[in-house]
């Protein structure tokens, strides 16, 4: 019985399904931070030119070797609900900018690590969130203020800028030893696109195992692997100048009747008329195609042996079962449109190109369309030893292509190698001294977190990080804006003068995404995990009436 003057304890009512796991409070917040730091430790060693690669084996046994942050995060199969936030920001950075995916994960983890002690000391997470949002906005504004704008007045100078930015993006990749070869290839590929649209999907990438990396080539047009061919294909011409190209989604072969098809006839001669009708239909289609004047016929659906021989006799090239992605790129490049019927095909439905050729590249044959007038397009054909190696080259080139694209659209650049992060860190540290209260500590923590980028670059290269960071702090305090880590000489250098350049968008997007992720994780103080749904029991089928007995007493009208 409660004593006089003491309030009676109210019973706690929890309206959750039995078996629900609920964790809350400061311990839950610290647990979420620890989970994120564990994920960050996985990708930490991949940052920079001396970063290591990760070998990941999925549940199917497929092997991936990569040091691309977004690829690693995607393949890690993170199950912790809070740590999945880091996977999301890596993907968003990859989709928006294309590079800086490892940096954004590292930065988010360091932001959480810096305030872990404050959480343990009882600082309210909302105070930290407020300070981080303020610091992130100050940092982004400062980056835009110090950024250097490259005017596109001289095409040669502008191309040189693109080469420098692409080279910086590749310096941390597997292909850094062939950086000069691939930077030229990437810049040429992006400059071949329509400069207003800059649709990177019009840059096709094909992989051919075998040969060396420098056997890779850039095709000024669309190229795709030779499709399955029937008898008669070898008699077809394999090259044309200024051909008309017809793209179809039509099947051009005699098909066996379906199992449930039924045709009733009363006379044997009627059977022959049915067979003749099938041949008449396909011949009328083939004749209609020939009458269009097309010299190259592509179809998403099969083109059979009858059609192949028919086209060969009339000096027409055909390819069936063309992958949808390749056929769409061809149509965008050569013009015209994909037809679902061969009736009423007009001149406007046909495309054209300067030159078509079927060509042997390595161990594969490729169909190549060059000089496409409708939309500028190109194809990168990559060579190399192992399949996993070529796949990593493709991921590296994708990052570089996205960086060059961003440079063309936003011609603001900053120096890389940790120079920008050190300058912003100095700026925030000075700003924090002008304010009072807890916000001074929080903004100071944000400033310290930014130093993780140059520190990790040093650690991955085997340098003395403490010594190099002290030298960088001294240089930036003296007003040396672009001093960062020099990987080649194990010292510090003006990275702007050394042409280690990155688009502003890489830095601003990374800081914004990392701070938002950190604030999101700090704002969670409870995790409610629903129990897994019970699987139905296996066994003999339920007898009649079993459903009624299983719901006994749960509803009106159900017999006991």
PDB file of N, CA and C in Angstrom, residues 201-284:
ATOM      1  N   UNK A 201      24.438   8.451 -70.333  1.00  0.00           N
ATOM      2  CA  UNK A 201      23.945   7.128 -70.758  1.00  0.00           C
ATOM      3  C   UNK A 201      24.216   6.878 -72.243  1.00  0.00           C
ATOM      4  N   UNK A 202      24.526   7.949 -72.989  1.00  0.00           N
ATOM      5  CA  UNK A 202      24.860   7.781 -74.402  1.00  0.00           C
ATOM      6  C   UNK A 202      26.316   7.374 -74.599  1.00  0.00           C
ATOM      7  N   UNK A 203      27.056   7.257 -73.488  1.00  0.00           N
ATOM      8  CA  UNK A 203      28.412   6.695 -73.555  1.00  0.00           C
ATOM      9  C   UNK A 203      28.304   5.222 -73.186  1.00  0.00           C
ATOM     10  N   UNK A 204      28.360   4.365 -74.184  1.00  0.00           N
ATOM     11  CA  UNK A 204      28.293   2.932 -73.920  1.00  0.00           C
ATOM     12  C   UNK A 204      29.653   2.408 -73.481  1.00  0.00           C
ATOM     13  N   UNK A 205      29.650   1.423 -72.588  1.00  0.00           N
ATOM     14  CA  UNK A 205      30.900   0.800 -72.139  1.00  0.00           C
ATOM     15  C   UNK A 205      30.778  -0.706 -72.350  1.00  0.00           C
ATOM     16  N   UNK A 206      31.681  -1.273 -73.159  1.00  0.00           N
ATOM     17  CA  UNK A 206      31.687  -2.704 -73.458  1.00  0.00           C
ATOM     18  C   UNK A 206      33.007  -3.301 -72.982  1.00  0.00           C
ATOM     19  N   UNK A 207      32.938  -4.524 -72.483  1.00  0.00           N
ATOM     20  CA  UNK A 207      34.126  -5.177 -71.930  1.00  0.00           C
ATOM     21  C   UNK A 207      34.505  -6.390 -72.773  1.00  0.00           C
ATOM     22  N   UNK A 208      35.804  -6.490 -73.119  1.00  0.00           N
ATOM     23  CA  UNK A 208      36.321  -7.645 -73.866  1.00  0.00           C
ATOM     24  C   UNK A 208      37.561  -8.164 -73.136  1.00  0.00           C
ATOM     25  N   UNK A 209      37.454  -9.302 -72.453  1.00  0.00           N
ATOM     26  CA  UNK A 209      38.641  -9.857 -71.783  1.00  0.00           C
ATOM     27  C   UNK A 209      39.739 -10.180 -72.793  1.00  0.00           C
ATOM     28  N   UNK A 210      40.985  -9.951 -72.382  1.00  0.00           N
ATOM     29  CA  UNK A 210      42.127 -10.217 -73.252  1.00  0.00           C
ATOM     30  C   UNK A 210      42.811  -8.930 -73.665  1.00  0.00           C
ATOM     31  N   UNK A 211      44.100  -9.017 -73.925  1.00  0.00           N
ATOM     32  CA  UNK A 211      44.838  -7.826 -74.333  1.00  0.00           C
ATOM     33  C   UNK A 211      45.252  -6.992 -73.138  1.00  0.00           C
ATOM     34  N   UNK A 212      45.915  -5.882 -73.411  1.00  0.00           N
ATOM     35  CA  UNK A 212      46.329  -4.970 -72.360  1.00  0.00           C
ATOM     36  C   UNK A 212      45.336  -3.828 -72.213  1.00  0.00           C
ATOM     37  N   UNK A 213      45.495  -3.060 -71.105  1.00  0.00           N
ATOM     38  CA  UNK A 213      44.569  -1.954 -70.859  1.00  0.00           C
ATOM     39  C   UNK A 213      44.635  -0.909 -71.964  1.00  0.00           C
ATOM     40  N   UNK A 214      45.817  -0.676 -72.505  1.00  0.00           N
ATOM     41  CA  UNK A 214      45.960   0.361 -73.523  1.00  0.00           C
ATOM     42  C   UNK A 214      45.517  -0.116 -74.904  1.00  0.00           C
ATOM     43  N   UNK A 215      45.012  -1.356 -74.979  1.00  0.00           N
ATOM     44  CA  UNK A 215      44.351  -1.806 -76.203  1.00  0.00           C
ATOM     45  C   UNK A 215      42.900  -1.332 -76.241  1.00  0.00           C
ATOM     46  N   UNK A 216      42.427  -0.731 -75.140  1.00  0.00           N
ATOM     47  CA  UNK A 216      41.071  -0.173 -75.102  1.00  0.00           C
ATOM     48  C   UNK A 216      40.964   0.930 -76.141  1.00  0.00           C
ATOM     49  N   UNK A 217      39.750   1.125 -76.660  1.00  0.00           N
ATOM     50  CA  UNK A 217      39.578   2.162 -77.681  1.00  0.00           C
ATOM     51  C   UNK A 217      38.248   2.870 -77.540  1.00  0.00           C
ATOM     52  N   UNK A 218      38.198   4.053 -78.123  1.00  0.00           N
ATOM     53  CA  UNK A 218      36.991   4.871 -78.125  1.00  0.00           C
ATOM     54  C   UNK A 218      36.401   4.859 -79.527  1.00  0.00           C
ATOM     55  N   UNK A 219      35.150   4.423 -79.642  1.00  0.00           N
ATOM     56  CA  UNK A 219      34.455   4.385 -80.925  1.00  0.00           C
ATOM     57  C   UNK A 219      33.563   5.618 -81.017  1.00  0.00           C
ATOM     58  N   UNK A 220      33.724   6.373 -82.099  1.00  0.00           N
ATOM     59  CA  UNK A 220      32.935   7.588 -82.294  1.00  0.00           C
ATOM     60  C   UNK A 220      31.557   7.212 -82.859  1.00  0.00           C
ATOM     61  N   UNK A 221      30.745   6.618 -82.019  1.00  0.00           N
ATOM     62  CA  UNK A 221      29.420   6.165 -82.437  1.00  0.00           C
ATOM     63  C   UNK A 221      28.947   5.067 -81.502  1.00  0.00           C
ATOM     64  N   UNK A 222      28.089   4.188 -82.004  1.00  0.00           N
ATOM     65  CA  UNK A 222      27.521   3.110 -81.200  1.00  0.00           C
ATOM     66  C   UNK A 222      28.141   1.791 -81.629  1.00  0.00           C
ATOM     67  N   UNK A 223      28.496   0.964 -80.660  1.00  0.00           N
ATOM     68  CA  UNK A 223      29.025  -0.370 -80.946  1.00  0.00           C
ATOM     69  C   UNK A 223      28.383  -1.366 -79.993  1.00  0.00           C
ATOM     70  N   UNK A 224      28.020  -2.529 -80.519  1.00  0.00           N
ATOM     71  CA  UNK A 224      27.523  -3.600 -79.650  1.00  0.00           C
ATOM     72  C   UNK A 224      27.983  -4.942 -80.207  1.00  0.00           C
ATOM     73  N   UNK A 225      28.020  -5.924 -79.310  1.00  0.00           N
ATOM     74  CA  UNK A 225      28.532  -7.238 -79.671  1.00  0.00           C
ATOM     75  C   UNK A 225      27.625  -7.913 -80.689  1.00  0.00           C
ATOM     76  N   UNK A 226      28.240  -8.617 -81.645  1.00  0.00           N
ATOM     77  CA  UNK A 226      27.502  -9.345 -82.681  1.00  0.00           C
ATOM     78  C   UNK A 226      26.503 -10.295 -82.031  1.00  0.00           C
ATOM     79  N   UNK A 227      25.273 -10.282 -82.542  1.00  0.00           N
ATOM     80  CA  UNK A 227      24.209 -11.097 -81.953  1.00  0.00           C
ATOM     81  C   UNK A 227      24.245 -12.516 -82.535  1.00  0.00           C
ATOM     82  N   UNK A 228      23.382 -13.359 -81.997  1.00  0.00           N
ATOM     83  CA  UNK A 228      23.269 -14.736 -82.497  1.00  0.00           C
ATOM     84  C   UNK A 228      22.846 -14.709 -83.965  1.00  0.00           C
ATOM     85  N   UNK A 229      23.515 -15.535 -84.793  1.00  0.00           N
ATOM     86  CA  UNK A 229      23.227 -15.489 -86.226  1.00  0.00           C
ATOM     87  C   UNK A 229      22.887 -16.878 -86.756  1.00  0.00           C
ATOM     88  N   UNK A 230      22.071 -16.892 -87.795  1.00  0.00           N
ATOM     89  CA  UNK A 230      21.641 -18.141 -88.433  1.00  0.00           C
ATOM     90  C   UNK A 230      22.427 -18.359 -89.728  1.00  0.00           C
ATOM     91  N   UNK A 231      22.129 -19.498 -90.381  1.00  0.00           N
ATOM     92  CA  UNK A 231      22.731 -19.799 -91.679  1.00  0.00           C
ATOM     93  C   UNK A 231      22.362 -18.708 -92.672  1.00  0.00           C
ATOM     94  N   UNK A 232      23.300 -18.322 -93.474  1.00  0.00           N
ATOM     95  CA  UNK A 232      23.081 -17.246 -94.438  1.00  0.00           C
ATOM     96  C   UNK A 232      23.681 -15.932 -93.994  1.00  0.00           C
ATOM     97  N   UNK A 233      24.047 -15.862 -92.714  1.00  0.00           N
ATOM     98  CA  UNK A 233      24.582 -14.602 -92.187  1.00  0.00           C
ATOM     99  C   UNK A 233      25.921 -14.261 -92.834  1.00  0.00           C
ATOM    100  N   UNK A 234      26.761 -15.275 -93.071  1.00  0.00           N
ATOM    101  CA  UNK A 234      28.088 -15.010 -93.624  1.00  0.00           C
ATOM    102  C   UNK A 234      28.027 -14.459 -95.047  1.00  0.00           C
ATOM    103  N   UNK A 235      26.908 -14.673 -95.732  1.00  0.00           N
ATOM    104  CA  UNK A 235      26.781 -14.171 -97.100  1.00  0.00           C
ATOM    105  C   UNK A 235      26.372 -12.697 -97.133  1.00  0.00           C
ATOM    106  N   UNK A 236      25.988 -12.147 -95.977  1.00  0.00           N
ATOM    107  CA  UNK A 236      25.546 -10.754 -95.942  1.00  0.00           C
ATOM    108  C   UNK A 236      26.748  -9.816 -95.997  1.00  0.00           C
ATOM    109  N   UNK A 237      26.608  -8.635 -96.605  1.00  0.00           N
ATOM    110  CA  UNK A 237      27.690  -7.635 -96.582  1.00  0.00           C
ATOM    111  C   UNK A 237      27.914  -7.131 -95.158  1.00  0.00           C
ATOM    112  N   UNK A 238      29.173  -6.825 -94.832  1.00  0.00           N
ATOM    113  CA  UNK A 238      29.512  -6.446 -93.455  1.00  0.00           C
ATOM    114  C   UNK A 238      29.906  -4.975 -93.324  1.00  0.00           C
ATOM    115  N   UNK A 239      29.765  -4.197 -94.369  1.00  0.00           N
ATOM    116  CA  UNK A 239      30.071  -2.768 -94.250  1.00  0.00           C
ATOM    117  C   UNK A 239      29.259  -1.988 -95.280  1.00  0.00           C
ATOM    118  N   UNK A 240      28.856  -0.772 -94.882  1.00  0.00           N
ATOM    119  CA  UNK A 240      28.075   0.113 -95.755  1.00  0.00           C
ATOM    120  C   UNK A 240      28.516   1.547 -95.516  1.00  0.00           C
ATOM    121  N   UNK A 241      28.375   2.379 -96.534  1.00  0.00           N
ATOM    122  CA  UNK A 241      28.534   3.823 -96.384  1.00  0.00           C
ATOM    123  C   UNK A 241      27.163   4.475 -96.520  1.00  0.00           C
ATOM    124  N   UNK A 242      26.847   5.340 -95.563  1.00  0.00           N
ATOM    125  CA  UNK A 242      25.558   6.057 -95.528  1.00  0.00           C
ATOM    126  C   UNK A 242      24.360   5.109 -95.705  1.00  0.00           C
ATOM    127  N   UNK A 243      24.288   4.023 -94.896  1.00  0.00           N
ATOM    128  CA  UNK A 243      23.150   3.112 -95.047  1.00  0.00           C
ATOM    129  C   UNK A 243      21.904   3.656 -94.357  1.00  0.00           C
ATOM    130  N   UNK A 244      20.741   3.232 -94.834  1.00  0.00           N
ATOM    131  CA  UNK A 244      19.497   3.480 -94.111  1.00  0.00           C
ATOM    132  C   UNK A 244      19.316   2.351 -93.093  1.00  0.00           C
ATOM    133  N   UNK A 245      18.924   2.727 -91.889  1.00  0.00           N
ATOM    134  CA  UNK A 245      18.868   1.759 -90.781  1.00  0.00           C
ATOM    135  C   UNK A 245      17.434   1.666 -90.279  1.00  0.00           C
ATOM    136  N   UNK A 246      16.896   0.444 -90.236  1.00  0.00           N
ATOM    137  CA  UNK A 246      15.538   0.201 -89.758  1.00  0.00           C
ATOM    138  C   UNK A 246      15.617  -0.559 -88.440  1.00  0.00           C
ATOM    139  N   UNK A 247      15.008   0.002 -87.397  1.00  0.00           N
ATOM    140  CA  UNK A 247      14.996  -0.635 -86.071  1.00  0.00           C
ATOM    141  C   UNK A 247      13.592  -1.164 -85.797  1.00  0.00           C
ATOM    142  N   UNK A 248      13.516  -2.439 -85.431  1.00  0.00           N
ATOM    143  CA  UNK A 248      12.216  -3.109 -85.291  1.00  0.00           C
ATOM    144  C   UNK A 248      12.055  -3.747 -83.916  1.00  0.00           C
ATOM    145  N   UNK A 249      10.796  -3.967 -83.577  1.00  0.00           N
ATOM    146  CA  UNK A 249      10.445  -4.825 -82.447  1.00  0.00           C
ATOM    147  C   UNK A 249       9.480  -5.881 -82.985  1.00  0.00           C
ATOM    148  N   UNK A 250       9.949  -6.576 -84.041  1.00  0.00           N
ATOM    149  CA  UNK A 250       9.123  -7.522 -84.784  1.00  0.00           C
ATOM    150  C   UNK A 250       9.876  -8.842 -84.910  1.00  0.00           C
ATOM    151  N   UNK A 251       9.157  -9.936 -84.746  1.00  0.00           N
ATOM    152  CA  UNK A 251       9.757 -11.260 -84.896  1.00  0.00           C
ATOM    153  C   UNK A 251       9.683 -11.679 -86.365  1.00  0.00           C
ATOM    154  N   UNK A 252      10.813 -12.089 -86.933  1.00  0.00           N
ATOM    155  CA  UNK A 252      10.866 -12.453 -88.347  1.00  0.00           C
ATOM    156  C   UNK A 252      11.329 -13.908 -88.487  1.00  0.00           C
ATOM    157  N   UNK A 253      10.527 -14.823 -87.978  1.00  0.00           N
ATOM    158  CA  UNK A 253      10.823 -16.237 -88.165  1.00  0.00           C
ATOM    159  C   UNK A 253       9.540 -17.047 -88.035  1.00  0.00           C
ATOM    160  N   UNK A 254       9.543 -18.220 -88.662  1.00  0.00           N
ATOM    161  CA  UNK A 254       8.404 -19.119 -88.564  1.00  0.00           C
ATOM    162  C   UNK A 254       8.430 -19.789 -87.197  1.00  0.00           C
ATOM    163  N   UNK A 255       7.319 -19.678 -86.475  1.00  0.00           N
ATOM    164  CA  UNK A 255       7.258 -20.230 -85.132  1.00  0.00           C
ATOM    165  C   UNK A 255       6.358 -21.457 -85.112  1.00  0.00           C
ATOM    166  N   UNK A 256       6.692 -22.422 -84.269  1.00  0.00           N
ATOM    167  CA  UNK A 256       5.817 -23.576 -84.074  1.00  0.00           C
ATOM    168  C   UNK A 256       4.536 -23.118 -83.380  1.00  0.00           C
ATOM    169  N   UNK A 257       3.440 -23.779 -83.681  1.00  0.00           N
ATOM    170  CA  UNK A 257       2.170 -23.411 -83.049  1.00  0.00           C
ATOM    171  C   UNK A 257       2.229 -23.655 -81.545  1.00  0.00           C
ATOM    172  N   UNK A 258       1.447 -22.887 -80.818  1.00  0.00           N
ATOM    173  CA  UNK A 258       1.378 -23.064 -79.376  1.00  0.00           C
ATOM    174  C   UNK A 258       0.713 -24.410 -79.056  1.00  0.00           C
ATOM    175  N   UNK A 259       0.954 -24.895 -77.850  1.00  0.00           N
ATOM    176  CA  UNK A 259       0.415 -26.207 -77.476  1.00  0.00           C
ATOM    177  C   UNK A 259      -1.103 -26.250 -77.506  1.00  0.00           C
ATOM    178  N   UNK A 260      -1.711 -25.103 -77.180  1.00  0.00           N
ATOM    179  CA  UNK A 260      -3.177 -25.117 -77.101  1.00  0.00           C
ATOM    180  C   UNK A 260      -3.847 -24.647 -78.396  1.00  0.00           C
ATOM    181  N   UNK A 261      -3.041 -24.478 -79.461  1.00  0.00           N
ATOM    182  CA  UNK A 261      -3.624 -24.041 -80.730  1.00  0.00           C
ATOM    183  C   UNK A 261      -4.354 -25.226 -81.384  1.00  0.00           C
ATOM    184  N   UNK A 262      -5.463 -24.921 -82.033  1.00  0.00           N
ATOM    185  CA  UNK A 262      -6.245 -25.985 -82.670  1.00  0.00           C
ATOM    186  C   UNK A 262      -6.788 -25.486 -84.001  1.00  0.00           C
ATOM    187  N   UNK A 263      -6.499 -26.204 -85.061  1.00  0.00           N
ATOM    188  CA  UNK A 263      -7.018 -25.873 -86.386  1.00  0.00           C
ATOM    189  C   UNK A 263      -7.752 -27.099 -86.913  1.00  0.00           C
ATOM    190  N   UNK A 264      -9.027 -26.945 -87.232  1.00  0.00           N
ATOM    191  CA  UNK A 264      -9.821 -28.074 -87.723  1.00  0.00           C
ATOM    192  C   UNK A 264      -9.985 -27.946 -89.240  1.00  0.00           C
ATOM    193  N   UNK A 265      -9.637 -29.016 -89.942  1.00  0.00           N
ATOM    194  CA  UNK A 265      -9.751 -29.014 -91.402  1.00  0.00           C
ATOM    195  C   UNK A 265     -10.537 -30.249 -91.839  1.00  0.00           C
ATOM    196  N   UNK A 266     -11.149 -30.136 -92.979  1.00  0.00           N
ATOM    197  CA  UNK A 266     -11.941 -31.254 -93.509  1.00  0.00           C
ATOM    198  C   UNK A 266     -11.293 -31.883 -94.733  1.00  0.00           C
ATOM    199  N   UNK A 267     -10.277 -31.200 -95.280  1.00  0.00           N
ATOM    200  CA  UNK A 267      -9.650 -31.708 -96.490  1.00  0.00           C
ATOM    201  C   UNK A 267      -8.131 -31.515 -96.359  1.00  0.00           C
ATOM    202  N   UNK A 268      -7.357 -32.452 -96.895  1.00  0.00           N
ATOM    203  CA  UNK A 268      -5.901 -32.377 -96.806  1.00  0.00           C
ATOM    204  C   UNK A 268      -5.375 -31.120 -97.490  1.00  0.00           C
ATOM    205  N   UNK A 269      -6.024 -30.692 -98.570  1.00  0.00           N
ATOM    206  CA  UNK A 269      -5.565 -29.492 -99.279  1.00  0.00           C
ATOM    207  C   UNK A 269      -5.658 -28.247 -98.416  1.00  0.00           C
ATOM    208  N   UNK A 270      -6.578 -28.239 -97.458  1.00  0.00           N
ATOM    209  CA  UNK A 270      -6.719 -27.079 -96.566  1.00  0.00           C
ATOM    210  C   UNK A 270      -5.478 -26.936 -95.660  1.00  0.00           C
ATOM    211  N   UNK A 271      -4.890 -28.074 -95.287  1.00  0.00           N
ATOM    212  CA  UNK A 271      -3.681 -28.021 -94.459  1.00  0.00           C
ATOM    213  C   UNK A 271      -2.560 -27.290 -95.199  1.00  0.00           C
ATOM    214  N   UNK A 272      -2.426 -27.596 -96.501  1.00  0.00           N
ATOM    215  CA  UNK A 272      -1.391 -26.943 -97.290  1.00  0.00           C
ATOM    216  C   UNK A 272      -1.646 -25.441 -97.387  1.00  0.00           C
ATOM    217  N   UNK A 273      -2.911 -25.061 -97.483  1.00  0.00           N
ATOM    218  CA  UNK A 273      -3.238 -23.630 -97.572  1.00  0.00           C
ATOM    219  C   UNK A 273      -2.874 -22.892 -96.281  1.00  0.00           C
ATOM    220  N   UNK A 274      -2.996 -23.602 -95.128  1.00  0.00           N
ATOM    221  CA  UNK A 274      -2.601 -22.985 -93.848  1.00  0.00           C
ATOM    222  C   UNK A 274      -1.095 -22.771 -93.821  1.00  0.00           C
ATOM    223  N   UNK A 275      -0.341 -23.787 -94.234  1.00  0.00           N
ATOM    224  CA  UNK A 275       1.125 -23.661 -94.282  1.00  0.00           C
ATOM    225  C   UNK A 275       1.530 -22.541 -95.229  1.00  0.00           C
ATOM    226  N   UNK A 276       0.886 -22.485 -96.398  1.00  0.00           N
ATOM    227  CA  UNK A 276       1.199 -21.434 -97.368  1.00  0.00           C
ATOM    228  C   UNK A 276       0.900 -20.050 -96.799  1.00  0.00           C
ATOM    229  N   UNK A 277      -0.162 -19.969 -96.013  1.00  0.00           N
ATOM    230  CA  UNK A 277      -0.533 -18.665 -95.423  1.00  0.00           C
ATOM    231  C   UNK A 277       0.572 -18.156 -94.504  1.00  0.00           C
ATOM    232  N   UNK A 278       1.160 -19.071 -93.697  1.00  0.00           N
ATOM    233  CA  UNK A 278       2.257 -18.672 -92.800  1.00  0.00           C
ATOM    234  C   UNK A 278       3.441 -18.132 -93.599  1.00  0.00           C
ATOM    235  N   UNK A 279       3.795 -18.834 -94.670  1.00  0.00           N
ATOM    236  CA  UNK A 279       4.908 -18.385 -95.493  1.00  0.00           C
ATOM    237  C   UNK A 279       4.580 -17.070 -96.187  1.00  0.00           C
ATOM    238  N   UNK A 280       3.343 -16.927 -96.614  1.00  0.00           N
ATOM    239  CA  UNK A 280       2.938 -15.678 -97.273  1.00  0.00           C
ATOM    240  C   UNK A 280       3.075 -14.491 -96.324  1.00  0.00           C
ATOM    241  N   UNK A 281       2.687 -14.719 -95.066  1.00  0.00           N
ATOM    242  CA  UNK A 281       2.750 -13.630 -94.076  1.00  0.00           C
ATOM    243  C   UNK A 281       4.187 -13.172 -93.865  1.00  0.00           C
ATOM    244  N   UNK A 282       5.114 -14.132 -93.650  1.00  0.00           N
ATOM    245  CA  UNK A 282       6.497 -13.732 -93.370  1.00  0.00           C
ATOM    246  C   UNK A 282       7.161 -13.147 -94.621  1.00  0.00           C
ATOM    247  N   UNK A 283       6.813 -13.691 -95.820  1.00  0.00           N
ATOM    248  CA  UNK A 283       7.397 -13.135 -97.048  1.00  0.00           C
ATOM    249  C   UNK A 283       6.897 -11.713 -97.298  1.00  0.00           C
ATOM    250  N   UNK A 284       5.635 -11.452 -96.958  1.00  0.00           N
ATOM    251  CA  UNK A 284       5.097 -10.091 -97.144  1.00  0.00           C
ATOM    252  C   UNK A 284       5.804  -9.110 -96.206  1.00  0.00           C
TER     253      UNK A 284
END
